[in-house]
Amino acid sequence: MEYVTAVPHPRTEAAEPARSGRRSLAVALLCGALGVAVALLATRQRWAEGTATVAGGAFPLTVKGSDVTGVPAALAIVGLAALVAVFAVRRAGRLVVAALLALSGAGIAAAALVAASDNSALDDKAAQASGDTSATVAALSHTGWPYVAAVGGALILLAGLLALRYGALWPAMSGRYERGADRPRRKARPVDPERPEEMWKALDRGEDPTGA
């Protein structure tokens, strides 16, 4: 009679964290890169429009996201830098960078949502167009691009949360360079003083042809 055991195989248990690390890494990279691209694209689009009353009648006005607030674009750059830096550091440094990545995404989303109903930038343009500092924009309307920027921030936030949760399982770029630095340097070949061309080649390589 054969018995079936429920004890998991040790190799399977060891492979599960590696699979989780690979999946979370792929999702974090996708979400982070897509979030940065979406946030930067949204800030370059028209967020609001309206009209200003001038001598010749109604003058149309529009503002882009960068005119309303510069926070989402600035934090998107910070998030991109943090997304790259999270692979260059380890342990506590990775936690700090991952937290910065998450905070960048949260800041983008919050700033975009606050600016979604902001009309101060249009009021400033209305005052300039009419020459009246007390003038305000009329027929005001907003587009959906601020909410698109907020979605980009949410994607960056998700990437940061994944880095906080699974970052310890991810590889680090510095590991490769550390292994390369630990390799023993190849000893320079002795140079034959009777052959001047070898001495010139040694000098080109930064070696001492005298062997001193």
PDB file of C-alpha atoms in Angstrom:
ATOM      1  CA  MET A   1       0.000   0.000   0.000  1.00  0.00           C
ATOM      2  CA  GLU A   2       1.340   3.427  -0.967  1.00  0.00           C
ATOM      3  CA  TYR A   3       0.991   6.444   1.285  1.00  0.00           C
ATOM      4  CA  VAL A   4       0.670  10.013   0.063  1.00  0.00           C
ATOM      5  CA  THR A   5       2.413  12.615   2.165  1.00  0.00           C
ATOM      6  CA  ALA A   6       1.394  16.252   2.381  1.00  0.00           C
ATOM      7  CA  VAL A   7       4.896  17.444   3.270  1.00  0.00           C
ATOM      8  CA  PRO A   8       6.093  19.858   0.531  1.00  0.00           C
ATOM      9  CA  HIS A   9       9.319  19.131  -1.262  1.00  0.00           C
ATOM     10  CA  PRO A  10      12.230  21.287   0.037  1.00  0.00           C
ATOM     11  CA  ARG A  11      13.150  22.306  -3.477  1.00  0.00           C
ATOM     12  CA  THR A  12       9.607  23.555  -4.116  1.00  0.00           C
ATOM     13  CA  GLU A  13       9.675  25.642  -0.939  1.00  0.00           C
ATOM     14  CA  ALA A  14      12.977  27.217  -1.950  1.00  0.00           C
ATOM     15  CA  ALA A  15      11.742  28.045  -5.447  1.00  0.00           C
ATOM     16  CA  GLU A  16       8.560  29.816  -4.323  1.00  0.00           C
ATOM     17  CA  PRO A  17      10.282  32.998  -3.025  1.00  0.00           C
ATOM     18  CA  ALA A  18      12.294  33.213  -6.243  1.00  0.00           C
ATOM     19  CA  ARG A  19       9.129  33.004  -8.351  1.00  0.00           C
ATOM     20  CA  SER A  20       7.436  35.636  -6.206  1.00  0.00           C
ATOM     21  CA  GLY A  21      10.459  37.885  -6.581  1.00  0.00           C
ATOM     22  CA  ARG A  22      10.477  37.565 -10.378  1.00  0.00           C
ATOM     23  CA  ARG A  23       6.753  38.209 -10.704  1.00  0.00           C
ATOM     24  CA  SER A  24       6.773  41.206  -8.381  1.00  0.00           C
ATOM     25  CA  LEU A  25       9.846  42.614 -10.116  1.00  0.00           C
ATOM     26  CA  ALA A  26       8.189  42.423 -13.536  1.00  0.00           C
ATOM     27  CA  VAL A  27       4.967  43.996 -12.275  1.00  0.00           C
ATOM     28  CA  ALA A  28       6.806  46.762 -10.413  1.00  0.00           C
ATOM     29  CA  LEU A  29       8.929  47.664 -13.443  1.00  0.00           C
ATOM     30  CA  LEU A  30       5.882  47.724 -15.713  1.00  0.00           C
ATOM     31  CA  CYS A  31       3.771  49.779 -13.305  1.00  0.00           C
ATOM     32  CA  GLY A  32       6.574  52.198 -12.475  1.00  0.00           C
ATOM     33  CA  ALA A  33       7.632  52.875 -16.070  1.00  0.00           C
ATOM     34  CA  LEU A  34       4.030  53.122 -17.290  1.00  0.00           C
ATOM     35  CA  GLY A  35       3.071  55.371 -14.390  1.00  0.00           C
ATOM     36  CA  VAL A  36       5.917  57.811 -15.079  1.00  0.00           C
ATOM     37  CA  ALA A  37       5.063  57.935 -18.793  1.00  0.00           C
ATOM     38  CA  VAL A  38       1.353  58.484 -18.119  1.00  0.00           C
ATOM     39  CA  ALA A  39       1.972  61.200 -15.523  1.00  0.00           C
ATOM     40  CA  LEU A  40       4.405  63.113 -17.735  1.00  0.00           C
ATOM     41  CA  LEU A  41       2.109  62.805 -20.757  1.00  0.00           C
ATOM     42  CA  ALA A  42      -0.918  64.018 -18.787  1.00  0.00           C
ATOM     43  CA  THR A  43       0.863  67.157 -17.536  1.00  0.00           C
ATOM     44  CA  ARG A  44       1.464  68.219 -21.131  1.00  0.00           C
ATOM     45  CA  GLN A  45      -2.228  68.064 -22.042  1.00  0.00           C
ATOM     46  CA  ARG A  46      -5.050  70.627 -21.677  1.00  0.00           C
ATOM     47  CA  TRP A  47      -6.522  70.468 -18.164  1.00  0.00           C
ATOM     48  CA  ALA A  48      -8.969  73.381 -18.267  1.00  0.00           C
ATOM     49  CA  GLU A  49     -10.416  75.963 -20.627  1.00  0.00           C
ATOM     50  CA  GLY A  50     -12.619  79.026 -20.465  1.00  0.00           C
ATOM     51  CA  THR A  51     -13.043  82.557 -21.788  1.00  0.00           C
ATOM     52  CA  ALA A  52     -12.029  86.043 -20.751  1.00  0.00           C
ATOM     53  CA  THR A  53     -14.012  89.186 -21.496  1.00  0.00           C
ATOM     54  CA  VAL A  54     -11.993  91.676 -23.537  1.00  0.00           C
ATOM     55  CA  ALA A  55     -12.859  94.726 -25.639  1.00  0.00           C
ATOM     56  CA  GLY A  56     -13.427  92.629 -28.730  1.00  0.00           C
ATOM     57  CA  GLY A  57     -15.626  90.084 -26.972  1.00  0.00           C
ATOM     58  CA  ALA A  58     -14.884  86.690 -25.416  1.00  0.00           C
ATOM     59  CA  PHE A  59     -11.269  85.516 -25.643  1.00  0.00           C
ATOM     60  CA  PRO A  60     -10.685  81.741 -25.372  1.00  0.00           C
ATOM     61  CA  LEU A  61      -8.159  80.533 -22.779  1.00  0.00           C
ATOM     62  CA  THR A  62      -6.615  77.133 -22.113  1.00  0.00           C
ATOM     63  CA  VAL A  63      -4.091  75.824 -19.594  1.00  0.00           C
ATOM     64  CA  LYS A  64      -1.984  72.693 -19.597  1.00  0.00           C
ATOM     65  CA  GLY A  65      -1.312  70.569 -16.568  1.00  0.00           C
ATOM     66  CA  SER A  66       2.139  72.082 -16.144  1.00  0.00           C
ATOM     67  CA  ASP A  67       0.503  75.542 -16.040  1.00  0.00           C
ATOM     68  CA  VAL A  68      -1.808  74.489 -13.228  1.00  0.00           C
ATOM     69  CA  THR A  69       0.759  72.676 -11.059  1.00  0.00           C
ATOM     70  CA  GLY A  70       4.334  71.539 -11.532  1.00  0.00           C
ATOM     71  CA  VAL A  71       4.174  68.938  -8.764  1.00  0.00           C
ATOM     72  CA  PRO A  72       3.125  65.866 -10.828  1.00  0.00           C
ATOM     73  CA  ALA A  73       5.861  66.323 -13.437  1.00  0.00           C
ATOM     74  CA  ALA A  74       8.545  66.942 -10.818  1.00  0.00           C
ATOM     75  CA  LEU A  75       7.516  63.931  -8.759  1.00  0.00           C
ATOM     76  CA  ALA A  76       7.351  61.772 -11.887  1.00  0.00           C
ATOM     77  CA  ILE A  77      11.054  62.525 -12.476  1.00  0.00           C
ATOM     78  CA  VAL A  78      11.784  61.692  -8.842  1.00  0.00           C
ATOM     79  CA  GLY A  79       9.829  58.448  -9.216  1.00  0.00           C
ATOM     80  CA  LEU A  80      11.766  57.487 -12.335  1.00  0.00           C
ATOM     81  CA  ALA A  81      15.066  58.079 -10.545  1.00  0.00           C
ATOM     82  CA  ALA A  82      13.873  56.034  -7.562  1.00  0.00           C
ATOM     83  CA  LEU A  83      12.717  53.207  -9.847  1.00  0.00           C
ATOM     84  CA  VAL A  84      16.217  52.947 -11.305  1.00  0.00           C
ATOM     85  CA  ALA A  85      17.995  53.450  -7.977  1.00  0.00           C
ATOM     86  CA  VAL A  86      16.053  50.686  -6.236  1.00  0.00           C
ATOM     87  CA  PHE A  87      18.221  48.153  -8.103  1.00  0.00           C
ATOM     88  CA  ALA A  88      21.476  49.892  -7.237  1.00  0.00           C
ATOM     89  CA  VAL A  89      21.098  49.649  -3.460  1.00  0.00           C
ATOM     90  CA  ARG A  90      20.474  46.889  -0.953  1.00  0.00           C
ATOM     91  CA  ARG A  91      18.883  46.255   2.432  1.00  0.00           C
ATOM     92  CA  ALA A  92      18.041  49.506   4.263  1.00  0.00           C
ATOM     93  CA  GLY A  93      18.940  51.632   1.259  1.00  0.00           C
ATOM     94  CA  ARG A  94      16.475  49.734  -0.893  1.00  0.00           C
ATOM     95  CA  LEU A  95      13.716  50.264   1.669  1.00  0.00           C
ATOM     96  CA  VAL A  96      14.394  54.005   1.711  1.00  0.00           C
ATOM     97  CA  VAL A  97      14.355  54.265  -2.090  1.00  0.00           C
ATOM     98  CA  ALA A  98      11.228  52.099  -2.323  1.00  0.00           C
ATOM     99  CA  ALA A  99       9.497  54.371   0.187  1.00  0.00           C
ATOM    100  CA  LEU A 100      10.521  57.400  -1.889  1.00  0.00           C
ATOM    101  CA  LEU A 101       9.061  55.715  -4.970  1.00  0.00           C
ATOM    102  CA  ALA A 102       5.766  55.076  -3.197  1.00  0.00           C
ATOM    103  CA  LEU A 103       5.607  58.617  -1.812  1.00  0.00           C
ATOM    104  CA  SER A 104       6.272  60.054  -5.278  1.00  0.00           C
ATOM    105  CA  GLY A 105       3.305  58.169  -6.668  1.00  0.00           C
ATOM    106  CA  ALA A 106       1.048  59.222  -3.808  1.00  0.00           C
ATOM    107  CA  GLY A 107       2.124  62.846  -4.222  1.00  0.00           C
ATOM    108  CA  ILE A 108       1.394  62.797  -7.955  1.00  0.00           C
ATOM    109  CA  ALA A 109      -2.088  61.394  -7.407  1.00  0.00           C
ATOM    110  CA  ALA A 110      -2.893  63.857  -4.616  1.00  0.00           C
ATOM    111  CA  ALA A 111      -1.597  66.897  -6.511  1.00  0.00           C
ATOM    112  CA  ALA A 112      -3.464  65.943  -9.685  1.00  0.00           C
ATOM    113  CA  LEU A 113      -6.752  65.435  -7.856  1.00  0.00           C
ATOM    114  CA  VAL A 114      -6.431  68.751  -6.024  1.00  0.00           C
ATOM    115  CA  ALA A 115      -5.633  70.568  -9.283  1.00  0.00           C
ATOM    116  CA  ALA A 116      -8.527  68.944 -11.135  1.00  0.00           C
ATOM    117  CA  SER A 117     -10.881  71.746 -10.022  1.00  0.00           C
ATOM    118  CA  ASP A 118      -8.301  74.536  -9.742  1.00  0.00           C
ATOM    119  CA  ASN A 119      -9.034  77.624 -11.849  1.00  0.00           C
ATOM    120  CA  SER A 120      -6.335  79.975 -10.540  1.00  0.00           C
ATOM    121  CA  ALA A 121      -4.118  79.510 -13.604  1.00  0.00           C
ATOM    122  CA  LEU A 122      -7.015  80.439 -15.904  1.00  0.00           C
ATOM    123  CA  ASP A 123      -7.879  83.440 -13.738  1.00  0.00           C
ATOM    124  CA  ASP A 124      -4.312  84.665 -14.090  1.00  0.00           C
ATOM    125  CA  LYS A 125      -4.522  84.337 -17.866  1.00  0.00           C
ATOM    126  CA  ALA A 126      -7.893  86.120 -17.897  1.00  0.00           C
ATOM    127  CA  ALA A 127      -6.415  89.006 -15.920  1.00  0.00           C
ATOM    128  CA  GLN A 128      -3.506  89.280 -18.366  1.00  0.00           C
ATOM    129  CA  ALA A 129      -5.749  89.110 -21.426  1.00  0.00           C
ATOM    130  CA  SER A 130      -8.224  91.728 -20.188  1.00  0.00           C
ATOM    131  CA  GLY A 131      -5.734  93.987 -18.430  1.00  0.00           C
ATOM    132  CA  ASP A 132      -7.897  93.862 -15.313  1.00  0.00           C
ATOM    133  CA  THR A 133      -6.260  92.247 -12.285  1.00  0.00           C
ATOM    134  CA  SER A 134      -9.672  91.439 -10.808  1.00  0.00           C
ATOM    135  CA  ALA A 135     -10.933  89.651 -13.933  1.00  0.00           C
ATOM    136  CA  THR A 136     -11.797  85.962 -13.706  1.00  0.00           C
ATOM    137  CA  VAL A 137     -12.369  83.281 -16.264  1.00  0.00           C
ATOM    138  CA  ALA A 138     -15.867  82.580 -17.569  1.00  0.00           C
ATOM    139  CA  ALA A 139     -17.411  79.445 -19.093  1.00  0.00           C
ATOM    140  CA  LEU A 140     -14.898  77.355 -17.159  1.00  0.00           C
ATOM    141  CA  SER A 141     -14.617  73.632 -17.929  1.00  0.00           C
ATOM    142  CA  HIS A 142     -12.135  70.916 -16.988  1.00  0.00           C
ATOM    143  CA  THR A 143     -10.886  67.891 -18.906  1.00  0.00           C
ATOM    144  CA  GLY A 144     -10.185  64.392 -17.656  1.00  0.00           C
ATOM    145  CA  TRP A 145      -6.402  64.653 -17.912  1.00  0.00           C
ATOM    146  CA  PRO A 146      -5.873  65.441 -14.204  1.00  0.00           C
ATOM    147  CA  TYR A 147      -7.456  62.083 -13.409  1.00  0.00           C
ATOM    148  CA  VAL A 148      -5.198  60.396 -15.948  1.00  0.00           C
ATOM    149  CA  ALA A 149      -2.225  61.902 -14.110  1.00  0.00           C
ATOM    150  CA  ALA A 150      -3.679  60.559 -10.855  1.00  0.00           C
ATOM    151  CA  VAL A 151      -3.822  57.080 -12.394  1.00  0.00           C
ATOM    152  CA  GLY A 152      -0.144  57.412 -13.335  1.00  0.00           C
ATOM    153  CA  GLY A 153       0.616  58.326  -9.742  1.00  0.00           C
ATOM    154  CA  ALA A 154      -1.313  55.310  -8.515  1.00  0.00           C
ATOM    155  CA  LEU A 155       0.764  53.026 -10.744  1.00  0.00           C
ATOM    156  CA  ILE A 156       3.983  54.494  -9.342  1.00  0.00           C
ATOM    157  CA  LEU A 157       2.593  54.062  -5.826  1.00  0.00           C
ATOM    158  CA  LEU A 158       1.888  50.399  -6.575  1.00  0.00           C
ATOM    159  CA  ALA A 159       5.454  49.933  -7.833  1.00  0.00           C
ATOM    160  CA  GLY A 160       6.780  51.434  -4.616  1.00  0.00           C
ATOM    161  CA  LEU A 161       4.594  49.209  -2.454  1.00  0.00           C
ATOM    162  CA  LEU A 162       5.788  46.138  -4.361  1.00  0.00           C
ATOM    163  CA  ALA A 163       9.382  47.241  -3.830  1.00  0.00           C
ATOM    164  CA  LEU A 164       8.747  47.615  -0.103  1.00  0.00           C
ATOM    165  CA  ARG A 165       7.149  44.181   0.129  1.00  0.00           C
ATOM    166  CA  TYR A 166       9.298  42.103  -2.234  1.00  0.00           C
ATOM    167  CA  GLY A 167      12.407  44.252  -2.768  1.00  0.00           C
ATOM    168  CA  ALA A 168      14.542  41.967  -0.613  1.00  0.00           C
ATOM    169  CA  LEU A 169      14.045  39.213  -3.233  1.00  0.00           C
ATOM    170  CA  TRP A 170      15.139  41.367  -6.152  1.00  0.00           C
ATOM    171  CA  PRO A 171      18.688  41.385  -7.584  1.00  0.00           C
ATOM    172  CA  ALA A 172      20.948  44.399  -7.221  1.00  0.00           C
ATOM    173  CA  MET A 173      23.135  45.864  -9.952  1.00  0.00           C
ATOM    174  CA  SER A 174      25.929  46.453  -7.452  1.00  0.00           C
ATOM    175  CA  GLY A 175      26.320  42.733  -6.864  1.00  0.00           C
ATOM    176  CA  ARG A 176      27.734  42.160 -10.318  1.00  0.00           C
ATOM    177  CA  TYR A 177      30.245  44.967  -9.915  1.00  0.00           C
ATOM    178  CA  GLU A 178      31.288  43.735  -6.475  1.00  0.00           C
ATOM    179  CA  ARG A 179      31.952  40.256  -7.844  1.00  0.00           C
ATOM    180  CA  GLY A 180      33.945  41.757 -10.675  1.00  0.00           C
ATOM    181  CA  ALA A 181      36.005  43.827  -8.245  1.00  0.00           C
ATOM    182  CA  ASP A 182      36.831  40.742  -6.175  1.00  0.00           C
ATOM    183  CA  ARG A 183      38.451  38.966  -9.096  1.00  0.00           C
ATOM    184  CA  PRO A 184      42.256  38.920  -8.902  1.00  0.00           C
ATOM    185  CA  ARG A 185      43.943  41.138 -11.444  1.00  0.00           C
ATOM    186  CA  ARG A 186      45.948  39.379 -14.104  1.00  0.00           C
ATOM    187  CA  LYS A 187      49.641  39.785 -13.536  1.00  0.00           C
ATOM    188  CA  ALA A 188      51.429  41.797 -16.192  1.00  0.00           C
ATOM    189  CA  ARG A 189      53.700  39.856 -18.488  1.00  0.00           C
ATOM    190  CA  PRO A 190      57.413  40.647 -18.218  1.00  0.00           C
ATOM    191  CA  VAL A 191      58.634  42.980 -20.933  1.00  0.00           C
ATOM    192  CA  ASP A 192      61.667  42.092 -22.992  1.00  0.00           C
ATOM    193  CA  PRO A 193      63.975  45.163 -22.840  1.00  0.00           C
ATOM    194  CA  GLU A 194      65.457  44.123 -26.184  1.00  0.00           C
ATOM    195  CA  ARG A 195      62.083  44.721 -27.881  1.00  0.00           C
ATOM    196  CA  PRO A 196      61.100  48.436 -27.728  1.00  0.00           C
ATOM    197  CA  GLU A 197      57.635  47.755 -29.202  1.00  0.00           C
ATOM    198  CA  GLU A 198      56.740  45.690 -26.133  1.00  0.00           C
ATOM    199  CA  MET A 199      57.807  48.512 -23.848  1.00  0.00           C
ATOM    200  CA  TRP A 200      55.524  50.944 -25.712  1.00  0.00           C
ATOM    201  CA  LYS A 201      52.621  48.492 -25.480  1.00  0.00           C
ATOM    202  CA  ALA A 202      53.186  48.125 -21.737  1.00  0.00           C
ATOM    203  CA  LEU A 203      53.149  51.892 -21.316  1.00  0.00           C
ATOM    204  CA  ASP A 204      49.894  52.095 -23.280  1.00  0.00           C
ATOM    205  CA  ARG A 205      48.358  49.535 -20.866  1.00  0.00           C
ATOM    206  CA  GLY A 206      49.483  51.620 -17.876  1.00  0.00           C
ATOM    207  CA  GLU A 207      52.099  49.090 -16.796  1.00  0.00           C
ATOM    208  CA  ASP A 208      55.641  49.663 -15.644  1.00  0.00           C
ATOM    209  CA  PRO A 209      57.893  48.081 -18.284  1.00  0.00           C
ATOM    210  CA  THR A 210      60.798  48.038 -15.863  1.00  0.00           C
ATOM    211  CA  GLY A 211      58.932  45.668 -13.520  1.00  0.00           C
ATOM    212  CA  ALA A 212      59.683  47.891 -10.504  1.00  0.00           C
TER     213      ALA A 212
END
